[in-house]
Amino acid sequence: MKFSVSLIALAAAALVAVPGTIHAQENSVNGIPFEWAPWKDPNNPNVLIYKDSKDDLFARRDTSDDPERQPGLFYPNRYVTGPLWNSIPTFMGAPIAMSPEDLVAGEVDVALVGLSIGDQMLPGGRFAAMKMRSLTDYLFYPFQGTDQALGVDISELVVADYGTIAANWMADNQTNLDEVHKVLSEIINAGAVPIGIGGTHIQSYAFMTALGQKHGPGEVAVLHIDAHYDAYSKEAGNFVHNGSFFKLAVDSGLLDGAKLHHIGLRGSTPDYKDLKWMRENKLRFHFQTEIEKDGWDAVLARLLGELKGMKLYVSFDMDGVDPAYAPGVGTSEPGGLTAEQAIQLMRAVGIQNEIVAAEFNEYNPFLDDAHQSTGILMDRLARSLMAGMQGRREGIEDPLYFDPERILHNGGDN
């Protein structure tokens, strides 16, 4: 049996730039007989057909023969503690959750989840989640650490590794968004905050659909850190791709343009046409030129003022950071935030805002340096966001707060 793809994918396929011509008398499309190209719909050459085995990669494993266990979190490691190279790797040395029941029973605050969609001109992003679990780093498991700006212990948060979301590397990446939406919804409905690790930026659309379904369209604000604005009008034959997802989200009403906040923008786009669209839809944006002109502190204060009081989803493209600090990205742009500025921003919004989701994406481990500087920075950015979230739980209200014990000097005599 064969069946057509979802309505979104069908409509996307209908946007092919050069549609084929049906020659009924030849039973062919562009001279190719249908029996040689069975993925073409004889009645519409712009409609693609998938075999019914297309869902093999998304089929859930039958767990009925697994050993019985009570729902909850578990560590896969032999030892009580130790360096990460002595462990079976998980994100940040966190315990594992395999189901929504585990998340609920473990009272999980944050579910770290791997993402593996590859929608980049330079391949490698699909391997980022695997690399992030096995960074050559000095940190220990179990999940732990004290933030040295806020003085809070992030292990006060219950954090779990929720595995990696499957992506079919052979299919149209639009069809992979369904599975991302499904798994993110599991996390959100279990009462945890999903923090995505790895993958490419197209996955942000599934974050927005899952959040829109939970909170309502247009109810959640987005903080987008990126060198690029990712609201390109060029469709490339798709409804949504790695550089267009914000435009579709705004045009479809999924996202309120006035709640989309960009920072770090630079490079060769947007042009005046796209900038006009951004202004007409009331997007908030802070180009790198604004930081150069007015300074980081002033721009940070403006951004925090815009975001105050909002439920917030953080979408962090690693090329938002200067490649001097994050070389392992597929669309590198000189300039950008420093590592210190990016870390401060994550702490600040974690304190000020109710974080409902986050993702750190576009890390390409094949392009990173020998010390994995980009991967380690991405790890620290996620930890800093969680430190801010824990600080908020402990009653810290000032997004620019510093622990007094960390700013004393001379043995505390000052």
GROMACS .gro file of C-alpha atoms in nm:
model
  414
    1MET     CA    1   0.000   0.000   0.000
    2LYS     CA    2   0.112   0.357  -0.073
    3PHE     CA    3  -0.024   0.679   0.064
    4SER     CA    4   0.028   1.052   0.023
    5VAL     CA    5   0.223   1.262   0.270
    6SER     CA    6   0.057   1.499   0.515
    7LEU     CA    7  -0.135   1.801   0.388
    8ILE     CA    8   0.153   2.033   0.475
    9ALA     CA    9   0.399   1.818   0.286
   10LEU     CA   10   0.159   1.787  -0.009
   11ALA     CA   11   0.114   2.160  -0.029
   12ALA     CA   12   0.487   2.210   0.009
   13ALA     CA   13   0.553   1.967  -0.275
   14ALA     CA   14   0.311   2.168  -0.488
   15LEU     CA   15   0.549   2.464  -0.465
   16VAL     CA   16   0.818   2.292  -0.675
   17ALA     CA   17   0.980   2.565  -0.884
   18VAL     CA   18   0.954   2.386  -1.220
   19PRO     CA   19   0.647   2.158  -1.217
   20GLY     CA   20   0.656   1.855  -1.440
   21THR     CA   21   0.426   1.816  -1.735
   22ILE     CA   22   0.200   1.513  -1.757
   23HIS     CA   23   0.192   1.335  -2.090
   24ALA     CA   24  -0.107   1.109  -2.039
   25GLN     CA   25  -0.064   0.935  -2.371
   26GLU     CA   26   0.293   0.844  -2.275
   27ASN     CA   27   0.206   0.766  -1.913
   28SER     CA   28   0.504   0.976  -1.809
   29VAL     CA   29   0.622   1.293  -1.639
   30ASN     CA   30   0.889   1.485  -1.827
   31GLY     CA   31   0.939   1.175  -2.039
   32ILE     CA   32   0.996   0.942  -1.742
   33PRO     CA   33   0.740   0.658  -1.729
   34PHE     CA   34   0.541   0.648  -1.406
   35GLU     CA   35   0.651   0.292  -1.335
   36TRP     CA   36   1.009   0.420  -1.326
   37ALA     CA   37   0.919   0.703  -1.088
   38PRO     CA   38   0.652   0.553  -0.861
   39TRP     CA   39   0.686   0.841  -0.616
   40LYS     CA   40   0.499   1.066  -0.861
   41ASP     CA   41   0.122   1.095  -0.844
   42PRO     CA   42  -0.004   1.033  -1.201
   43ASN     CA   43  -0.277   1.292  -1.144
   44ASN     CA   44  -0.046   1.564  -1.012
   45PRO     CA   45   0.329   1.563  -1.078
   46ASN     CA   46   0.385   1.800  -0.786
   47VAL     CA   47   0.253   1.553  -0.529
   48LEU     CA   48   0.503   1.309  -0.382
   49ILE     CA   49   0.404   0.962  -0.261
   50TYR     CA   50   0.579   0.778   0.020
   51LYS     CA   51   0.580   0.406   0.082
   52ASP     CA   52   0.398   0.292   0.392
   53SER     CA   53   0.735   0.206   0.545
   54LYS     CA   54   0.818   0.576   0.577
   55ASP     CA   55   0.739   0.563   0.950
   56ASP     CA   56   0.989   0.287   1.030
   57LEU     CA   57   1.233   0.535   1.183
   58PHE     CA   58   0.961   0.688   1.401
   59ALA     CA   59   0.811   0.361   1.527
   60ARG     CA   60   0.838   0.332   1.905
   61ARG     CA   61   1.023   0.027   2.036
   62ASP     CA   62   0.809  -0.246   2.192
   63THR     CA   63   0.898  -0.237   2.562
   64SER     CA   64   0.669  -0.520   2.669
   65ASP     CA   65   0.960  -0.761   2.715
   66ASP     CA   66   1.178  -0.514   2.905
   67PRO     CA   67   1.249  -0.587   3.273
   68GLU     CA   68   0.982  -0.436   3.493
   69ARG     CA   69   1.071  -0.115   3.668
   70GLN     CA   70   0.887   0.159   3.848
   71PRO     CA   71   0.848   0.487   3.655
   72GLY     CA   72   1.116   0.740   3.740
   73LEU     CA   73   1.470   0.844   3.659
   74PHE     CA   74   1.771   0.619   3.651
   75TYR     CA   75   2.145   0.644   3.595
   76PRO     CA   76   2.308   0.395   3.359
   77ASN     CA   77   2.648   0.415   3.531
   78ARG     CA   78   2.836   0.177   3.757
   79TYR     CA   79   2.995   0.432   3.989
   80VAL     CA   80   2.862   0.684   4.237
   81THR     CA   81   3.040   0.974   4.072
   82GLY     CA   82   3.326   1.040   3.839
   83PRO     CA   83   3.453   1.213   3.526
   84LEU     CA   84   3.232   1.190   3.223
   85TRP     CA   85   3.478   0.967   3.039
   86ASN     CA   86   3.412   0.695   3.301
   87SER     CA   87   3.038   0.705   3.239
   88ILE     CA   88   2.782   0.599   2.984
   89PRO     CA   89   2.728   0.944   2.833
   90THR     CA   90   2.413   1.143   2.896
   91PHE     CA   91   2.355   1.515   2.860
   92MET     CA   92   2.554   1.685   3.138
   93GLY     CA   93   2.566   1.361   3.333
   94ALA     CA   94   2.190   1.374   3.396
   95PRO     CA   95   1.979   1.065   3.469
   96ILE     CA   96   1.766   0.911   3.197
   97ALA     CA   97   1.392   0.936   3.142
   98MET     CA   98   1.237   0.721   2.871
   99SER     CA   99   0.868   0.808   2.889
  100PRO     CA  100   0.627   1.076   3.006
  101GLU     CA  101   0.556   0.853   3.305
  102ASP     CA  102   0.924   0.878   3.401
  103LEU     CA  103   0.908   1.257   3.378
  104VAL     CA  104   0.602   1.276   3.600
  105ALA     CA  105   0.724   1.022   3.857
  106GLY     CA  106   1.066   1.189   3.869
  107GLU     CA  107   0.909   1.534   3.908
  108VAL     CA  108   1.139   1.655   3.633
  109ASP     CA  109   1.188   2.030   3.596
  110VAL     CA  110   1.394   2.025   3.276
  111ALA     CA  111   1.408   1.755   3.009
  112LEU     CA  112   1.717   1.780   2.791
  113VAL     CA  113   1.629   1.628   2.456
  114GLY     CA  114   1.850   1.568   2.156
  115LEU     CA  115   1.755   1.695   1.811
  116SER     CA  116   1.882   1.547   1.488
  117ILE     CA  117   1.719   1.715   1.188
  118GLY     CA  118   1.978   1.807   0.926
  119ASP     CA  119   1.857   2.107   0.726
  120GLN     CA  120   2.185   2.287   0.663
  121MET     CA  121   2.390   2.340   0.349
  122LEU     CA  122   2.695   2.216   0.544
  123PRO     CA  123   2.601   1.878   0.699
  124GLY     CA  124   2.686   1.786   1.056
  125GLY     CA  125   2.417   1.929   1.283
  126ARG     CA  126   2.243   1.593   1.318
  127PHE     CA  127   2.552   1.463   1.503
  128ALA     CA  128   2.556   1.746   1.758
  129ALA     CA  129   2.339   1.575   2.020
  130MET     CA  130   2.562   1.269   2.022
  131LYS     CA  131   2.872   1.490   2.050
  132MET     CA  132   2.721   1.697   2.331
  133ARG     CA  133   2.675   1.384   2.540
  134SER     CA  134   3.041   1.294   2.498
  135LEU     CA  135   3.229   1.623   2.505
  136THR     CA  136   3.593   1.604   2.601
  137ASP     CA  137   3.529   1.797   2.919
  138TYR     CA  138   3.647   1.789   3.278
  139LEU     CA  139   3.305   1.794   3.443
  140PHE     CA  140   3.165   1.509   3.653
  141TYR     CA  141   2.846   1.315   3.671
  142PRO     CA  142   2.590   1.313   3.824
  143PHE     CA  143   2.447   1.642   3.695
  144GLN     CA  144   2.582   1.918   3.920
  145GLY     CA  145   2.751   2.255   3.935
  146THR     CA  146   2.738   2.591   4.113
  147ASP     CA  147   2.698   2.897   3.894
  148GLN     CA  148   2.979   3.133   3.979
  149ALA     CA  149   2.785   3.451   3.901
  150LEU     CA  150   2.463   3.370   4.087
  151GLY     CA  151   2.594   3.133   4.352
  152VAL     CA  152   2.311   2.886   4.291
  153ASP     CA  153   2.345   2.510   4.266
  154ILE     CA  154   2.189   2.395   3.939
  155SER     CA  155   2.151   2.041   4.071
  156GLU     CA  156   1.860   2.176   4.275
  157LEU     CA  157   1.671   2.147   3.947
  158VAL     CA  158   1.558   1.798   3.857
  159VAL     CA  159   1.708   1.749   3.512
  160ALA     CA  160   1.676   1.441   3.289
  161ASP     CA  161   1.809   1.325   2.954
  162TYR     CA  162   1.501   1.240   2.745
  163GLY     CA  163   1.689   1.082   2.457
  164THR     CA  164   1.711   1.207   2.099
  165ILE     CA  165   1.415   1.271   1.872
  166ALA     CA  166   1.432   1.069   1.551
  167ALA     CA  167   1.463   1.236   1.212
  168ASN     CA  168   1.444   1.064   0.876
  169TRP     CA  169   1.756   1.184   0.696
  170MET     CA  170   1.611   1.081   0.359
  171ALA     CA  171   1.273   1.251   0.386
  172ASP     CA  172   1.162   1.608   0.338
  173ASN     CA  173   1.257   1.777   0.665
  174GLN     CA  174   0.909   1.922   0.692
  175THR     CA  175   0.782   1.571   0.766
  176ASN     CA  176   1.033   1.536   1.052
  177LEU     CA  177   0.867   1.826   1.234
  178ASP     CA  178   0.569   1.605   1.321
  179GLU     CA  179   0.786   1.381   1.538
  180VAL     CA  180   0.960   1.675   1.705
  181HIS     CA  181   0.620   1.825   1.787
  182LYS     CA  182   0.503   1.492   1.927
  183VAL     CA  183   0.797   1.439   2.163
  184LEU     CA  184   0.810   1.802   2.277
  185SER     CA  185   0.439   1.781   2.359
  186GLU     CA  186   0.508   1.474   2.573
  187ILE     CA  187   0.759   1.676   2.775
  188ILE     CA  188   0.543   1.987   2.802
  189ASN     CA  189   0.232   1.795   2.903
  190ALA     CA  190   0.432   1.611   3.169
  191GLY     CA  191   0.503   1.948   3.332
  192ALA     CA  192   0.871   1.974   3.236
  193VAL     CA  193   1.054   2.240   3.037
  194PRO     CA  194   1.207   2.099   2.717
  195ILE     CA  195   1.558   2.216   2.634
  196GLY     CA  196   1.663   2.093   2.292
  197ILE     CA  197   2.028   2.016   2.222
  198GLY     CA  198   2.169   1.998   1.868
  199GLY     CA  199   2.003   1.973   1.529
  200THR     CA  200   1.933   2.256   1.287
  201HIS     CA  201   1.711   2.557   1.315
  202ILE     CA  202   1.410   2.429   1.119
  203GLN     CA  203   1.314   2.238   1.436
  204SER     CA  204   1.215   2.571   1.596
  205TYR     CA  205   0.891   2.553   1.401
  206ALA     CA  206   0.794   2.236   1.590
  207PHE     CA  207   0.878   2.408   1.919
  208MET     CA  208   0.638   2.684   1.826
  209THR     CA  209   0.359   2.444   1.721
  210ALA     CA  210   0.395   2.246   2.045
  211LEU     CA  211   0.398   2.563   2.255
  212GLY     CA  212   0.108   2.709   2.056
  213GLN     CA  213  -0.094   2.397   2.120
  214LYS     CA  214  -0.021   2.415   2.494
  215HIS     CA  215  -0.043   2.788   2.562
  216GLY     CA  216  -0.234   2.919   2.262
  217PRO     CA  217  -0.112   3.079   1.937
  218GLY     CA  218   0.075   3.403   1.996
  219GLU     CA  219   0.091   3.363   2.374
  220VAL     CA  220   0.460   3.277   2.406
  221ALA     CA  221   0.741   3.523   2.328
  222VAL     CA  222   1.054   3.412   2.144
  223LEU     CA  223   1.409   3.525   2.212
  224HIS     CA  224   1.605   3.446   1.898
  225ILE     CA  225   1.984   3.469   1.918
  226ASP     CA  226   2.126   3.439   1.567
  227ALA     CA  227   2.338   3.604   1.302
  228HIS     CA  228   2.040   3.562   1.065
  229TYR     CA  229   1.678   3.661   1.103
  230ASP     CA  230   1.538   3.332   0.967
  231ALA     CA  231   1.227   3.485   0.818
  232TYR     CA  232   1.337   3.464   0.456
  233SER     CA  233   1.067   3.505   0.195
  234LYS     CA  234   1.232   3.262  -0.048
  235GLU     CA  235   1.055   2.929  -0.008
  236ALA     CA  236   1.283   2.696  -0.209
  237GLY     CA  237   0.980   2.480  -0.289
  238ASN     CA  238   0.893   2.432   0.079
  239PHE     CA  239   0.649   2.583   0.322
  240VAL     CA  240   0.921   2.589   0.585
  241HIS     CA  241   1.296   2.540   0.586
  242ASN     CA  242   1.598   2.628   0.795
  243GLY     CA  243   1.579   2.996   0.710
  244SER     CA  244   1.205   3.063   0.676
  245PHE     CA  245   1.035   2.919   0.985
  246PHE     CA  246   0.974   3.250   1.160
  247LYS     CA  247   0.804   3.398   0.855
  248LEU     CA  248   0.564   3.105   0.832
  249ALA     CA  249   0.500   3.121   1.209
  250VAL     CA  250   0.412   3.493   1.193
  251ASP     CA  251   0.215   3.476   0.866
  252SER     CA  252   0.011   3.179   0.993
  253GLY     CA  253  -0.072   3.344   1.326
  254LEU     CA  254   0.120   3.083   1.523
  255LEU     CA  255   0.352   3.355   1.653
  256ASP     CA  256   0.274   3.719   1.735
  257GLY     CA  257   0.536   3.921   1.545
  258ALA     CA  258   0.555   4.173   1.829
  259LYS     CA  259   0.672   3.891   2.058
  260LEU     CA  260   0.960   3.783   1.835
  261HIS     CA  261   1.285   3.937   1.959
  262HIS     CA  262   1.607   3.900   1.758
  263ILE     CA  263   1.957   3.979   1.877
  264GLY     CA  264   2.297   3.941   1.713
  265LEU     CA  265   2.176   4.000   1.355
  266ARG     CA  266   2.446   4.063   1.096
  267GLY     CA  267   2.563   3.923   0.764
  268SER     CA  268   2.421   3.999   0.420
  269THR     CA  269   2.049   3.991   0.503
  270PRO     CA  270   1.775   4.105   0.553
  271ASP     CA  271   1.735   4.330   0.251
  272TYR     CA  272   1.498   4.627   0.251
  273LYS     CA  273   1.204   4.417   0.135
  274ASP     CA  274   1.241   4.172   0.424
  275LEU     CA  275   1.316   4.451   0.671
  276LYS     CA  276   0.989   4.613   0.561
  277TRP     CA  277   0.806   4.286   0.637
  278MET     CA  278   0.973   4.276   0.980
  279ARG     CA  279   0.861   4.629   1.059
  280GLU     CA  280   0.507   4.575   0.930
  281ASN     CA  281   0.473   4.272   1.158
  282LYS     CA  282   0.622   4.464   1.454
  283LEU     CA  283   0.916   4.228   1.510
  284ARG     CA  284   1.169   4.345   1.769
  285PHE     CA  285   1.526   4.324   1.646
  286HIS     CA  286   1.868   4.426   1.768
  287PHE     CA  287   2.133   4.419   1.499
  288GLN     CA  288   2.496   4.380   1.592
  289THR     CA  289   2.542   4.740   1.474
  290GLU     CA  290   2.322   4.855   1.764
  291ILE     CA  291   2.555   4.681   2.008
  292GLU     CA  292   2.858   4.835   1.837
  293LYS     CA  293   2.701   5.182   1.853
  294ASP     CA  294   2.541   5.184   2.197
  295GLY     CA  295   2.729   4.912   2.385
  296TRP     CA  296   2.622   4.575   2.520
  297ASP     CA  297   2.487   4.698   2.854
  298ALA     CA  298   2.246   4.943   2.690
  299VAL     CA  299   2.116   4.691   2.436
  300LEU     CA  300   2.080   4.419   2.700
  301ALA     CA  301   1.874   4.657   2.915
  302ARG     CA  302   1.645   4.735   2.619
  303LEU     CA  303   1.600   4.369   2.535
  304LEU     CA  304   1.520   4.273   2.894
  305GLY     CA  305   1.270   4.558   2.911
  306GLU     CA  306   1.094   4.424   2.600
  307LEU     CA  307   1.080   4.070   2.738
  308LYS     CA  308   0.972   4.149   3.094
  309GLY     CA  309   0.668   3.959   3.216
  310MET     CA  310   0.645   3.721   2.921
  311LYS     CA  311   0.644   3.345   2.895
  312LEU     CA  312   0.960   3.286   2.696
  313TYR     CA  313   1.098   3.035   2.450
  314VAL     CA  314   1.472   3.074   2.382
  315SER     CA  315   1.596   2.975   2.037
  316PHE     CA  316   1.976   2.997   2.034
  317ASP     CA  317   2.161   2.950   1.707
  318MET     CA  318   2.530   2.912   1.787
  319ASP     CA  319   2.627   3.138   1.497
  320GLY     CA  320   2.479   3.423   1.700
  321VAL     CA  321   2.810   3.412   1.886
  322ASP     CA  322   3.130   3.545   1.733
  323PRO     CA  323   3.307   3.253   1.558
  324ALA     CA  324   3.616   3.341   1.760
  325TYR     CA  325   3.427   3.170   2.046
  326ALA     CA  326   3.208   2.932   1.842
  327PRO     CA  327   3.381   2.820   1.521
  328GLY     CA  328   3.179   2.500   1.479
  329VAL     CA  329   2.880   2.635   1.286
  330GLY     CA  330   2.768   2.595   0.926
  331THR     CA  331   2.689   2.960   0.851
  332SER     CA  332   2.971   3.148   1.018
  333GLU     CA  333   2.954   3.528   1.037
  334PRO     CA  334   3.240   3.733   1.188
  335GLY     CA  335   3.135   3.949   1.479
  336GLY     CA  336   2.843   3.867   1.706
  337LEU     CA  337   2.802   3.825   2.079
  338THR     CA  338   3.102   3.734   2.290
  339ALA     CA  339   3.083   3.417   2.495
  340GLU     CA  340   3.055   3.627   2.811
  341GLN     CA  341   2.767   3.835   2.674
  342ALA     CA  342   2.579   3.525   2.561
  343ILE     CA  343   2.622   3.357   2.900
  344GLN     CA  344   2.506   3.671   3.081
  345LEU     CA  345   2.200   3.691   2.854
  346MET     CA  346   2.102   3.332   2.936
  347ARG     CA  347   2.134   3.390   3.310
  348ALA     CA  348   1.936   3.714   3.287
  349VAL     CA  349   1.634   3.578   3.098
  350GLY     CA  350   1.635   3.265   3.315
  351ILE     CA  351   1.589   3.491   3.618
  352GLN     CA  352   1.351   3.744   3.469
  353ASN     CA  353   1.121   3.529   3.257
  354GLU     CA  354   0.919   3.213   3.292
  355ILE     CA  355   1.110   2.985   3.055
  356VAL     CA  356   0.871   2.743   2.885
  357ALA     CA  357   1.117   2.596   2.634
  358ALA     CA  358   1.463   2.647   2.491
  359GLU     CA  359   1.692   2.499   2.230
  360PHE     CA  360   2.057   2.537   2.142
  361ASN     CA  361   2.112   2.446   1.780
  362GLU     CA  362   2.328   2.471   1.467
  363TYR     CA  363   2.636   2.320   1.631
  364ASN     CA  364   2.836   2.132   1.368
  365PRO     CA  365   3.094   1.916   1.548
  366PHE     CA  366   3.272   1.844   1.218
  367LEU     CA  367   3.365   2.212   1.195
  368ASP     CA  368   3.463   2.266   1.558
  369ASP     CA  369   3.818   2.309   1.681
  370ALA     CA  370   4.020   2.043   1.859
  371HIS     CA  371   3.908   2.160   2.202
  372GLN     CA  372   3.539   2.148   2.100
  373SER     CA  373   3.506   2.513   2.197
  374THR     CA  374   3.163   2.549   2.035
  375GLY     CA  375   3.024   2.241   2.206
  376ILE     CA  376   3.159   2.340   2.546
  377LEU     CA  377   3.017   2.691   2.508
  378MET     CA  378   2.678   2.546   2.412
  379ASP     CA  379   2.689   2.328   2.725
  380ARG     CA  380   2.770   2.633   2.941
  381LEU     CA  381   2.495   2.840   2.780
  382ALA     CA  382   2.236   2.577   2.867
  383ARG     CA  383   2.375   2.551   3.221
  384SER     CA  384   2.362   2.930   3.258
  385LEU     CA  385   1.998   2.938   3.148
  386MET     CA  386   1.916   2.670   3.405
  387ALA     CA  387   2.112   2.861   3.672
  388GLY     CA  388   1.892   3.162   3.602
  389MET     CA  389   1.582   2.945   3.627
  390GLN     CA  390   1.698   2.809   3.962
  391GLY     CA  391   1.786   3.158   4.081
  392ARG     CA  392   1.433   3.268   3.995
  393ARG     CA  393   1.296   2.978   4.203
  394GLU     CA  394   1.514   3.090   4.494
  395GLY     CA  395   1.369   3.440   4.481
  396ILE     CA  396   1.631   3.630   4.281
  397GLU     CA  397   1.447   3.903   4.091
  398ASP     CA  398   1.719   4.123   3.941
  399PRO     CA  399   1.819   3.975   3.602
  400LEU     CA  400   2.162   4.138   3.642
  401TYR     CA  401   2.214   4.001   3.993
  402PHE     CA  402   2.558   3.891   4.109
  403ASP     CA  403   2.620   3.691   4.424
  404PRO     CA  404   2.791   3.930   4.670
  405GLU     CA  405   3.028   3.651   4.772
  406ARG     CA  406   3.155   3.637   4.415
  407ILE     CA  407   3.233   4.009   4.385
  408LEU     CA  408   3.420   4.055   4.713
  409HIS     CA  409   3.796   4.068   4.697
  410ASN     CA  410   4.099   4.116   4.923
  411GLY     CA  411   3.979   3.840   5.148
  412GLY     CA  412   3.647   4.016   5.205
  413ASP     CA  413   3.799   4.326   5.364
  414ASN     CA  414   3.647   4.575   5.119
   0.00000   0.00000   0.00000
